[in-house]
Amino acid sequence: MIDIWQRLRRALKVVIMLPSLVQAVLPSLSPTNHIHGVVTMIYDRTLDDFLREVRKLFEAPLNPTNLLAISGKLQEQFHERLEASNICMLPSYNHTLPTGHERGTYLALDVGGSTFRVALVKLGGVGEKSMEIKTMQCHKIGNSVRLLEGHAFFDWMAARIQETLDGYDKSVAHGSESLPMGLSWSFPIEQTSIRSGTLLQMGKGFCATHGVQGSDLADLIMQACTKMNLNVRMEAIVNDSTATLLSRAYQDNTTRMALILGTGTNAAIHLPTTALARAKFGERPQSWHDKADHVLVNTEFSVFGKNILPTTRWDDYLNITHMHPDFQPFEHLISGRYLGEIVRLIMLEATQSAGLFDGHMPESLLQPYNLDTGILAAFESDDTPDLSKASLIFQKAHPLSTTPSYADLLFVRQVSYLVSHRAATYLATGIHALCSLRTHSEGLQAATAGHINIGCNGSVIEKYPNFRVTTQAVLDQLIERDGGPKRGKDGGVSLEIANESAIFGAAVAVCCVDHHC
Ligand SMILES: *[C@@H]1O[C@H](CO)[C@@H](O)[C@H](O)[C@H]1NC(C)=O
Ligand SMILES: *[C@@H]1O[C@H](CO)[C@@H](O)[C@H](O)[C@H]1NC(C)=O
Ligand SMILES: *[C@@H]1O[C@H](CO)[C@@H](O)[C@H](O)[C@H]1NC(C)=O
Ligand SMILES: *[C@@H]1O[C@H](CO)[C@@H](O)[C@H](O)[C@H]1NC(C)=O
Ligand SMILES: *[C@@H]1O[C@H](CO)[C@@H](O)[C@H](O)[C@H]1NC(C)=O
Ligand SMILES: CC(=O)N[C@H]1CO[C@H](CO)[C@@H](O)[C@@H]1O
């Protein structure tokens, strides 16, 4: 015993004690304890032990048999919500996919949280230059723009449209024939037709709805454009997920799904109308139902998975302290908004109980949601032998009182891996569930369903190291286990990045209306 204590005093860090002793000491224990006049940290386990526990908790549920069972339960949840729900599995108005042979030149608008992009897009049919951006301008939506109220905001938009088009060719927006326009709108609207929707509260600090909330979004934009003498007409309004699906579908006619995974997550899927209860379509003319055999469905995928996806104590803590507990179980496990927070919660426990960072969490990381998922990505992509690249990025964002040791850095990297790997695995499971739903709804068999493509967009799926590759590998494995074919020309599911999906998707949506696809 004496010998151990001496060694520990030298190490000054980790004391492994009998559980009963820890119990006796911990309640009164501040992070530091004075033993023989030397400041010593007392922890109930080593960082390695702690990491072993985290690994076990994160990896235990990830075996293929269990994942297929999870997929099955998710499919049951999908079926329930296809029968009734006004928050997810929402059918759009657009019921057809492009063939890729449609042609035309269109004005495409993309209104996001921080930018407004205006582009003139030429769709040239299947081939090398099937989609071409003739001109594009990206306008920052700064605070002064966010504060514009009602018509002032839409006047600002029209002025940027004029600037972009006139800077390219003055005849484009002032010809005798009106230029068809499509809009990607990343805010809630209540869509009332393919080309119109009722404006709802935008959030994110925008004041554009002041005085005009409940008005028709297409009318507001058209009024502003008419004031500027722009000869344009609104033909289609789409979601980011629908836009992604359409833009990929134009280039690859096996596309049946789109996935967004960035700060948040969502998916759109092409399903037979018979997969949804009639009530889900709301008030639509009989003529719509007569024509439509398929429909693009906004899944709002993030809300699924309650009581299905296994969680750890850190996920449970995240849930109970969340503003809307249980609302988006899937999103909590996989999206960029949460990956950093889960790692932060694990780090917090590791500093307190296993001596990470000498027991001192960086001050800035005591704040919830302060660890950016980009930092996890930096740790995972660091190829220096001592993790110095990631260490610099980390310390710049979160200054520490002492330099982190290699063991500390390695711990953060390994936890980042466990959290992102689990996210990619559950994402693959969710995609498997959606694809199976489609296969069954189409009356197809897994073995002969053919190849399908999923258009992807969003920072996590595009940029997080290995994320898409891991998701693809797990998905391949689940499909094969479930009796599906190997991925290739005739089968399987491929995740492809959809380039410029919002802009191209808006253009393709207009093109579809134009050609009565
Ligand atoms: C598009 O997405 C927004 C936000 O998720 C939603 O409010 C709106 O209803 C969606 N529109 C369609 C047609 O799915
Ligand atoms: C899809 O495209 C391929 C080649 O681009 C073509 O051979 C095939 O017939 C198309 N399928 C459909 C259903 O249009
Ligand atoms: C999430 O938190 C809420 C509120 O505390 C709680 O009622 C619910 O059981 C939690 N959900 C899960 C899956 O633990
Ligand atoms: C997206 O763009 C990149 C770079 O321009 C290109 O390498 C890639 O092939 C494109 N992907 C698709 C699916 O078109
Ligand atoms: C994904 O969509 C966003 C928003 O439209 C866009 O800024 C980004 O460039 C897209 N990603 C790719 C690879 O095009
Ligand atoms: C109800 C409705 O707006 N349906 C439209 C869906 O899209 C097609 C073109 O792809 C239009 O022709 C329909 O009018």
XYZ file of C-alpha atoms and ligand atoms in Angstrom:
601
model
C 0.000 0.000 0.000
C 2.778 2.420 1.017
C 4.571 1.641 -2.200
C 1.508 2.441 -4.245
C 0.956 5.726 -2.495
C 4.520 6.731 -3.183
C 4.221 5.944 -6.817
C 0.997 7.852 -7.025
C 2.469 10.908 -5.401
C 5.091 10.911 -8.112
C 2.521 10.506 -10.875
C 0.398 13.131 -9.131
C -2.522 12.167 -11.266
C -4.421 9.001 -11.013
C -5.346 7.164 -7.908
C -7.115 3.891 -8.261
C -8.993 3.181 -5.117
C -11.358 0.576 -3.850
C -14.907 1.401 -4.842
C -15.982 1.648 -1.205
C -13.246 4.138 -0.511
C -14.291 6.221 -3.486
C -17.841 6.186 -2.199
C -16.657 7.400 1.169
C -14.410 10.099 -0.224
C -16.260 11.342 -3.279
C -19.134 13.233 -1.690
C -16.757 15.563 0.113
C -14.189 15.564 -2.621
C -13.440 18.689 -4.540
C -11.449 18.013 -7.726
C -8.232 18.421 -5.783
C -7.330 16.788 -2.536
C -4.373 17.486 -0.271
C -2.325 14.473 0.652
C 0.826 15.072 2.659
C 0.843 18.672 1.524
C 0.979 17.767 -2.170
C -1.905 18.681 -4.463
C -3.141 15.401 -5.857
C -6.081 14.672 -8.081
C -8.105 11.681 -7.045
C -10.071 9.829 -9.679
C -12.023 6.653 -9.483
C -10.583 5.164 -12.673
C -8.000 5.632 -15.392
C -8.682 7.307 -18.682
C -8.125 3.951 -20.374
C -10.740 2.247 -18.206
C -13.146 5.041 -18.904
C -12.548 4.823 -22.660
C -13.132 1.070 -22.500
C -16.521 1.706 -20.936
C -17.451 4.332 -23.528
C -16.406 1.989 -26.324
C -18.486 -0.833 -24.930
C -21.572 1.344 -24.536
C -21.259 2.781 -28.022
C -20.323 -0.342 -29.934
C -22.371 -3.068 -28.240
C -25.615 -2.308 -30.115
C -23.923 -2.033 -33.519
C -23.970 -5.661 -34.669
C -25.838 -6.313 -37.943
C -28.486 -8.560 -36.391
C -29.435 -5.892 -33.905
C -29.329 -3.171 -36.578
C -31.714 -5.110 -38.824
C -34.080 -5.490 -35.873
C -33.890 -1.723 -35.343
C -34.589 -1.192 -39.041
C -37.667 -3.399 -38.748
C -39.004 -1.360 -35.822
C -38.326 1.879 -37.685
C -40.338 0.545 -40.618
C -43.259 -0.083 -38.259
C -43.010 3.542 -37.102
C -42.919 4.731 -40.735
C -46.098 2.769 -41.496
C -47.920 4.301 -38.518
C -47.006 7.808 -39.637
C -47.885 7.123 -43.280
C -51.387 6.472 -41.970
C -51.624 9.553 -39.787
C -49.337 12.405 -38.709
C -49.132 16.038 -39.624
C -45.471 16.455 -38.758
C -43.776 13.778 -40.825
C -44.196 11.648 -43.974
C -45.656 14.692 -45.729
C -46.581 14.237 -49.399
C -45.573 17.092 -51.695
C -47.476 18.322 -54.707
C -44.916 17.113 -57.152
C -45.600 13.593 -58.246
C -43.107 12.929 -60.987
C -39.379 12.657 -61.429
C -37.521 14.150 -64.369
C -36.274 11.824 -67.111
C -33.137 13.877 -67.656
C -34.141 14.685 -71.209
C -35.982 17.912 -70.448
C -34.236 21.094 -71.580
C -34.510 24.758 -70.818
C -33.024 27.809 -69.123
C -34.323 28.748 -65.707
C -33.864 31.249 -62.929
C -33.030 29.389 -59.709
C -33.208 31.016 -56.273
C -31.884 29.568 -53.033
C -32.808 31.301 -49.778
C -30.918 29.818 -46.837
C -30.222 31.046 -43.324
C -27.201 33.146 -44.264
C -27.127 33.453 -48.050
C -29.380 34.243 -50.961
C -28.130 32.728 -54.196
C -29.412 33.677 -57.599
C -28.470 31.637 -60.655
C -29.341 31.239 -64.286
C -29.284 27.508 -64.984
C -29.301 25.749 -68.321
C -30.512 22.173 -68.373
C -29.275 20.511 -71.523
C -30.520 16.946 -71.277
C -28.514 13.801 -70.564
C -24.810 14.183 -71.297
C -21.605 15.978 -70.400
C -23.068 19.406 -69.749
C -26.473 18.285 -68.590
C -26.581 21.019 -65.955
C -24.807 24.266 -66.363
C -24.732 27.415 -64.257
C -24.583 30.311 -66.745
C -24.184 32.886 -64.001
C -24.574 32.869 -60.250
C -24.281 35.405 -57.465
C -24.219 34.641 -53.792
C -25.529 37.452 -51.589
C -24.829 37.397 -47.891
C -27.883 37.749 -45.697
C -26.454 39.960 -42.982
C -28.212 41.265 -39.938
C -29.518 44.351 -41.746
C -31.221 42.109 -44.324
C -32.622 39.830 -41.643
C -34.213 42.879 -40.045
C -36.025 43.943 -43.250
C -39.748 43.687 -42.626
C -42.419 42.376 -44.982
C -42.255 43.696 -48.540
C -38.854 45.327 -47.883
C -37.253 41.885 -47.674
C -38.791 40.718 -50.953
C -37.840 44.025 -52.632
C -34.272 43.312 -51.538
C -34.504 39.867 -53.121
C -35.859 41.302 -56.389
C -33.046 43.866 -56.521
C -30.463 41.070 -56.175
C -32.200 39.096 -58.932
C -32.065 42.122 -61.204
C -28.402 42.726 -60.373
C -27.474 39.128 -61.177
C -29.441 38.811 -64.411
C -28.627 42.264 -65.795
C -24.957 41.759 -64.979
C -25.032 38.696 -67.227
C -27.276 39.749 -70.089
C -29.815 42.569 -69.964
C -32.197 40.777 -72.331
C -32.743 37.754 -70.045
C -35.222 39.321 -67.652
C -36.682 41.926 -69.972
C -37.625 39.877 -73.030
C -41.126 39.372 -74.355
C -41.326 35.897 -72.869
C -41.225 35.515 -69.110
C -38.345 33.616 -67.515
C -39.561 30.650 -65.427
C -38.224 30.685 -61.880
C -37.830 28.105 -59.122
C -37.182 28.663 -55.431
C -35.445 26.561 -52.784
C -36.849 27.844 -49.518
C -35.170 26.517 -46.342
C -37.894 27.719 -43.998
C -41.296 26.379 -43.051
C -44.152 27.061 -45.430
C -47.502 25.467 -45.825
C -47.336 24.386 -49.410
C -50.625 24.939 -51.286
C -49.490 23.890 -54.770
C -46.211 23.202 -56.496
C -45.775 26.935 -57.101
C -47.220 28.460 -53.970
C -47.163 28.250 -50.224
C -48.298 30.177 -47.205
C -45.506 32.046 -45.456
C -44.969 30.911 -41.863
C -42.709 32.287 -39.112
C -39.117 32.034 -40.394
C -37.175 32.109 -37.124
C -33.366 32.565 -37.181
C -33.796 36.315 -36.575
C -35.673 37.028 -39.809
C -38.310 39.798 -39.786
C -39.521 39.231 -43.367
C -42.817 37.785 -42.182
C -43.760 40.901 -40.172
C -47.063 42.189 -41.509
C -47.241 39.592 -44.293
C -47.346 36.313 -42.389
C -49.985 34.073 -43.957
C -49.528 35.688 -47.385
C -48.566 33.634 -50.385
C -44.798 33.417 -50.766
C -44.924 33.291 -54.579
C -47.157 36.393 -54.696
C -44.800 38.329 -52.429
C -41.799 37.544 -54.625
C -43.732 38.185 -57.848
C -45.006 41.572 -56.626
C -41.447 42.648 -55.841
C -40.158 41.434 -59.220
C -42.961 43.181 -61.090
C -42.054 46.455 -59.348
C -38.565 46.055 -60.809
C -39.930 45.284 -64.273
C -38.490 41.784 -64.212
C -40.368 39.556 -66.616
C -40.196 36.382 -64.523
C -42.793 33.910 -63.259
C -42.753 31.632 -60.184
C -43.184 28.020 -61.208
C -41.976 25.879 -58.310
C -41.123 26.099 -54.626
C -39.132 23.222 -53.114
C -37.589 22.054 -49.847
C -33.870 21.393 -49.543
C -34.505 17.643 -49.431
C -36.852 17.684 -52.432
C -34.392 19.889 -54.315
C -31.586 17.425 -53.633
C -33.676 14.507 -54.857
C -34.714 16.314 -58.053
C -31.230 17.533 -58.913
C -29.731 14.036 -58.602
C -32.689 12.429 -60.371
C -32.128 14.630 -63.413
C -28.610 13.221 -63.749
C -29.307 9.644 -62.693
C -32.724 8.118 -63.315
C -32.296 5.532 -60.543
C -32.461 8.263 -57.866
C -35.323 7.636 -55.460
C -34.237 9.332 -52.270
C -32.379 12.352 -50.911
C -30.642 12.788 -47.619
C -29.635 16.000 -45.872
C -27.160 15.652 -43.028
C -25.556 18.820 -41.772
C -26.518 20.731 -38.645
C -29.861 18.966 -38.919
C -31.115 16.025 -40.902
C -33.985 15.158 -43.235
C -34.773 12.844 -46.111
C -37.126 12.858 -49.080
C -38.308 9.692 -50.784
C -40.266 8.762 -53.894
C -43.154 6.453 -52.954
C -46.289 5.097 -54.591
C -49.286 7.176 -53.498
C -50.840 3.966 -52.155
C -48.196 3.915 -49.412
C -49.954 6.864 -47.752
C -53.444 7.069 -46.287
C -55.764 9.278 -48.342
C -56.199 11.671 -45.415
C -52.480 12.487 -45.533
C -52.990 14.318 -48.844
C -55.375 16.868 -47.348
C -57.650 18.782 -49.688
C -56.595 17.987 -53.241
C -58.749 17.864 -56.344
C -59.750 14.417 -57.591
C -57.816 15.281 -60.770
C -54.574 15.264 -58.728
C -55.285 11.779 -57.440
C -56.268 10.602 -60.921
C -52.918 11.662 -62.355
C -50.581 10.832 -59.505
C -49.333 7.305 -58.987
C -46.205 8.369 -57.090
C -45.390 11.253 -54.802
C -42.281 12.821 -53.286
C -42.561 12.528 -49.537
C -40.814 14.788 -47.043
C -40.091 12.218 -44.327
C -38.925 14.569 -41.535
C -36.834 11.542 -40.716
C -35.318 13.259 -37.633
C -38.441 12.671 -35.534
C -38.342 8.870 -35.763
C -36.614 6.372 -33.508
C -38.144 7.046 -30.086
C -37.724 3.983 -27.860
C -36.065 2.181 -30.768
C -32.566 3.582 -31.057
C -30.379 2.500 -28.125
C -28.971 5.413 -26.121
C -26.218 5.906 -23.560
C -26.342 7.937 -20.345
C -24.884 10.935 -22.217
C -27.649 10.779 -24.840
C -30.216 10.522 -22.075
C -28.733 13.570 -20.368
C -28.836 15.456 -23.668
C -32.494 14.491 -24.052
C -33.683 15.483 -20.591
C -31.910 18.867 -20.767
C -33.182 19.560 -24.302
C -35.804 22.229 -25.016
C -37.908 19.618 -26.839
C -37.094 16.253 -25.255
C -37.982 13.225 -27.367
C -38.968 15.371 -30.367
C -36.128 14.394 -32.729
C -34.512 11.199 -31.396
C -32.809 10.378 -34.683
C -31.392 13.851 -35.098
C -29.954 13.771 -31.560
C -27.834 10.758 -32.485
C -26.597 11.723 -35.923
C -26.676 15.417 -36.822
C -23.915 17.996 -36.629
C -25.729 19.984 -33.965
C -25.374 17.110 -31.496
C -22.209 15.115 -32.266
C -20.031 17.762 -30.620
C -22.338 18.001 -27.617
C -22.274 14.237 -26.988
C -18.463 14.298 -27.061
C -18.458 17.313 -24.739
C -20.638 15.496 -22.202
C -18.309 12.484 -22.258
C -15.279 14.768 -21.876
C -16.925 16.472 -18.935
C -17.385 13.186 -17.133
C -13.859 12.126 -18.086
C -12.331 15.269 -16.557
C -14.240 14.771 -13.349
C -13.824 11.047 -12.939
C -10.774 9.948 -14.934
C -8.398 12.894 -14.959
C -8.790 14.102 -18.542
C -6.979 17.472 -18.933
C -5.585 17.091 -15.414
C -9.119 17.370 -14.134
C -9.744 20.816 -15.608
C -12.254 21.156 -18.413
C -11.549 24.238 -20.549
C -13.768 27.018 -19.208
C -15.493 27.495 -22.564
C -16.502 23.839 -22.652
C -18.509 24.083 -19.476
C -21.161 25.747 -21.672
C -23.580 23.334 -23.350
C -23.285 23.039 -27.142
C -19.926 24.819 -27.191
C -17.922 22.016 -28.790
C -18.251 22.342 -32.543
C -18.571 19.132 -34.535
C -15.867 20.567 -36.839
C -13.374 20.048 -34.003
C -14.254 16.353 -33.818
C -13.652 16.216 -37.570
C -10.257 17.895 -37.062
C -9.268 15.218 -34.525
C -10.380 12.390 -36.778
C -8.631 13.726 -39.858
C -5.355 14.635 -38.108
C -2.553 12.538 -39.579
C 0.321 13.960 -37.491
C 1.846 11.378 -35.119
C 1.290 13.583 -32.047
C -2.114 14.996 -33.055
C -0.533 18.455 -33.069
C -2.753 19.774 -35.855
C -5.966 18.957 -34.010
C -4.421 20.076 -30.719
C -3.757 23.547 -32.122
C -7.278 23.897 -33.484
C -8.731 22.644 -30.217
C -6.653 24.920 -27.980
C -7.355 27.931 -30.155
C -11.086 27.381 -29.740
C -10.850 26.232 -26.111
C -7.813 27.570 -24.212
C -6.638 25.259 -21.433
C -4.726 26.151 -18.294
C -2.204 23.407 -19.045
C -1.060 21.824 -22.278
C -3.080 18.682 -22.988
C -1.074 15.456 -22.909
C -0.945 13.044 -25.806
C -3.193 10.697 -23.815
C -5.763 13.499 -23.488
C -5.693 14.219 -27.226
C -5.925 10.555 -28.091
C -8.907 10.203 -25.786
C -10.754 13.037 -27.544
C -9.962 11.523 -30.905
C -11.142 8.078 -29.926
C -14.353 9.367 -28.392
C -14.981 11.462 -31.522
C -14.550 8.300 -33.554
C -16.968 6.310 -31.383
C -19.626 9.028 -31.558
C -19.320 9.627 -35.320
C -19.041 5.930 -36.109
C -22.224 5.192 -34.208
C -23.916 8.102 -36.006
C -22.932 6.747 -39.430
C -24.085 3.256 -38.410
C -27.515 4.417 -37.215
C -27.847 6.579 -40.303
C -27.200 3.526 -42.479
C -29.836 1.646 -40.461
C -32.355 4.454 -41.017
C -31.613 4.498 -44.743
C -32.009 0.728 -44.850
C -35.429 1.132 -43.227
C -36.497 3.808 -45.731
C -35.287 1.788 -48.708
C -37.080 -1.321 -47.439
C -40.248 0.719 -47.006
C -39.978 1.778 -50.641
C -39.205 -1.734 -51.887
C -42.249 -3.173 -50.108
C -44.546 -0.297 -51.116
C -43.581 -0.846 -54.747
C -44.398 -4.540 -54.390
C -40.772 -5.432 -55.146
C -38.455 -7.982 -53.551
C -35.142 -7.005 -51.958
C -33.256 -9.384 -54.262
C -34.621 -7.900 -57.482
C -35.461 -4.297 -56.570
C -32.691 -2.916 -58.797
C -30.153 -0.231 -58.065
C -31.163 3.008 -56.411
C -29.293 6.203 -55.873
C -29.565 8.588 -52.936
C -28.604 12.223 -53.459
C -26.823 13.631 -50.422
C -26.149 17.131 -49.188
C -24.985 18.664 -45.927
C -21.730 19.334 -44.116
C -21.574 16.100 -42.101
C -22.243 13.679 -44.961
C -20.063 15.718 -47.349
C -17.131 16.693 -45.162
C -16.874 14.718 -41.937
C -13.921 12.335 -42.398
C -15.049 8.859 -43.502
C -18.674 9.516 -42.647
C -20.175 8.751 -46.040
C -17.807 5.824 -46.630
C -18.750 4.254 -43.290
C -22.463 4.821 -43.867
C -22.164 3.240 -47.320
C -20.222 0.235 -45.988
C -22.739 -0.472 -43.197
C -25.638 0.006 -45.601
C -24.108 -2.472 -48.092
C -23.676 -4.966 -45.284
C -27.261 -4.601 -44.035
C -28.728 -4.902 -47.535
C -26.781 -8.087 -48.235
C -27.664 -9.593 -44.855
C -31.281 -8.859 -45.609
C -31.213 -10.816 -48.849
C -30.424 -7.935 -51.197
C -27.838 -8.015 -53.966
C -24.287 -6.646 -53.897
C -24.110 -2.971 -54.804
C -23.632 -2.487 -58.516
C -25.464 -1.702 -61.712
C -28.295 -4.088 -60.915
C -28.746 -3.682 -57.231
C -27.873 -2.039 -53.985
C -28.086 1.547 -52.847
C -25.459 4.234 -53.557
C -24.976 7.442 -51.605
C -23.883 10.211 -53.986
C -23.149 13.843 -53.226
C -25.595 16.058 -55.095
C -23.629 19.068 -56.299
C -25.259 22.481 -55.987
C -28.396 20.646 -55.031
C -30.507 23.636 -54.009
C -29.840 25.626 -57.169
C -30.067 22.698 -59.586
C -33.045 21.238 -57.708
C -34.984 24.503 -58.028
C -34.219 24.571 -61.765
C -35.195 20.926 -62.271
C -38.453 21.482 -60.372
C -39.384 24.285 -62.786
C -38.278 22.189 -65.714
C -40.636 19.409 -64.605
C -43.577 21.804 -64.458
C -42.566 23.268 -67.812
C -42.506 19.886 -69.507
C -45.419 18.340 -67.588
C -43.103 15.491 -66.601
C -40.593 21.824 -46.604
O -39.904 21.886 -45.378
C -40.457 22.768 -44.448
C -39.521 22.772 -43.276
O -39.081 21.505 -42.952
C -41.872 22.342 -44.107
O -42.451 23.225 -43.192
C -42.701 22.325 -45.379
O -43.985 21.868 -45.111
C -42.031 21.405 -46.375
N -42.781 21.399 -47.599
C -43.090 20.262 -48.205
C -43.851 20.383 -49.461
O -42.781 19.189 -47.767
C -32.266 5.477 -67.349
O -31.105 5.916 -68.024
C -30.421 4.891 -68.703
C -29.144 5.458 -69.295
O -28.953 6.768 -69.001
C -31.341 4.333 -69.793
O -30.678 3.290 -70.471
C -32.617 3.820 -69.161
O -33.523 3.400 -70.143
C -33.274 4.894 -68.317
N -34.392 4.310 -67.590
C -35.575 4.862 -67.556
C -36.616 4.150 -66.747
O -35.820 5.913 -68.107
C -36.431 12.337 -22.687
O -36.649 13.305 -21.699
C -37.992 13.410 -21.276
C -38.120 14.625 -20.364
O -37.299 14.521 -19.272
C -38.403 12.104 -20.611
O -39.755 12.172 -20.198
C -38.230 10.971 -21.608
O -38.513 9.729 -21.006
C -36.823 10.947 -22.168
N -36.770 10.002 -23.273
C -36.000 8.922 -23.271
C -36.066 8.066 -24.498
O -35.274 8.638 -22.357
C -19.574 17.052 -58.047
O -18.568 18.000 -58.379
C -17.272 17.510 -58.214
C -16.315 18.648 -58.460
O -16.781 19.529 -59.401
C -17.031 16.339 -59.169
O -15.745 15.820 -58.995
C -18.066 15.260 -58.874
O -17.943 14.211 -59.802
C -19.471 15.822 -58.938
N -20.394 14.802 -58.494
C -21.457 14.443 -59.185
C -22.272 13.348 -58.610
O -21.780 14.977 -60.214
C -25.416 21.498 -50.373
O -26.429 22.499 -50.307
C -25.990 23.758 -49.862
C -27.199 24.657 -49.762
O -27.837 24.754 -50.983
C -24.932 24.281 -50.803
O -24.434 25.509 -50.326
C -23.794 23.271 -50.917
O -22.870 23.727 -51.843
C -24.352 21.939 -51.337
N -23.282 20.955 -51.458
C -22.762 20.626 -52.628
C -21.702 19.571 -52.639
O -23.112 21.144 -53.665
C -51.287 19.664 -57.883
C -50.103 20.110 -58.665
O -49.644 21.209 -58.510
N -49.567 19.197 -59.457
C -48.449 19.483 -60.298
C -47.283 18.559 -59.960
O -46.262 18.688 -60.903
C -46.666 18.515 -62.254
C -45.466 18.675 -63.108
O -44.450 17.887 -62.674
C -47.726 19.520 -62.650
O -48.134 19.315 -63.981
C -48.888 19.367 -61.733
O -49.834 20.366 -61.997
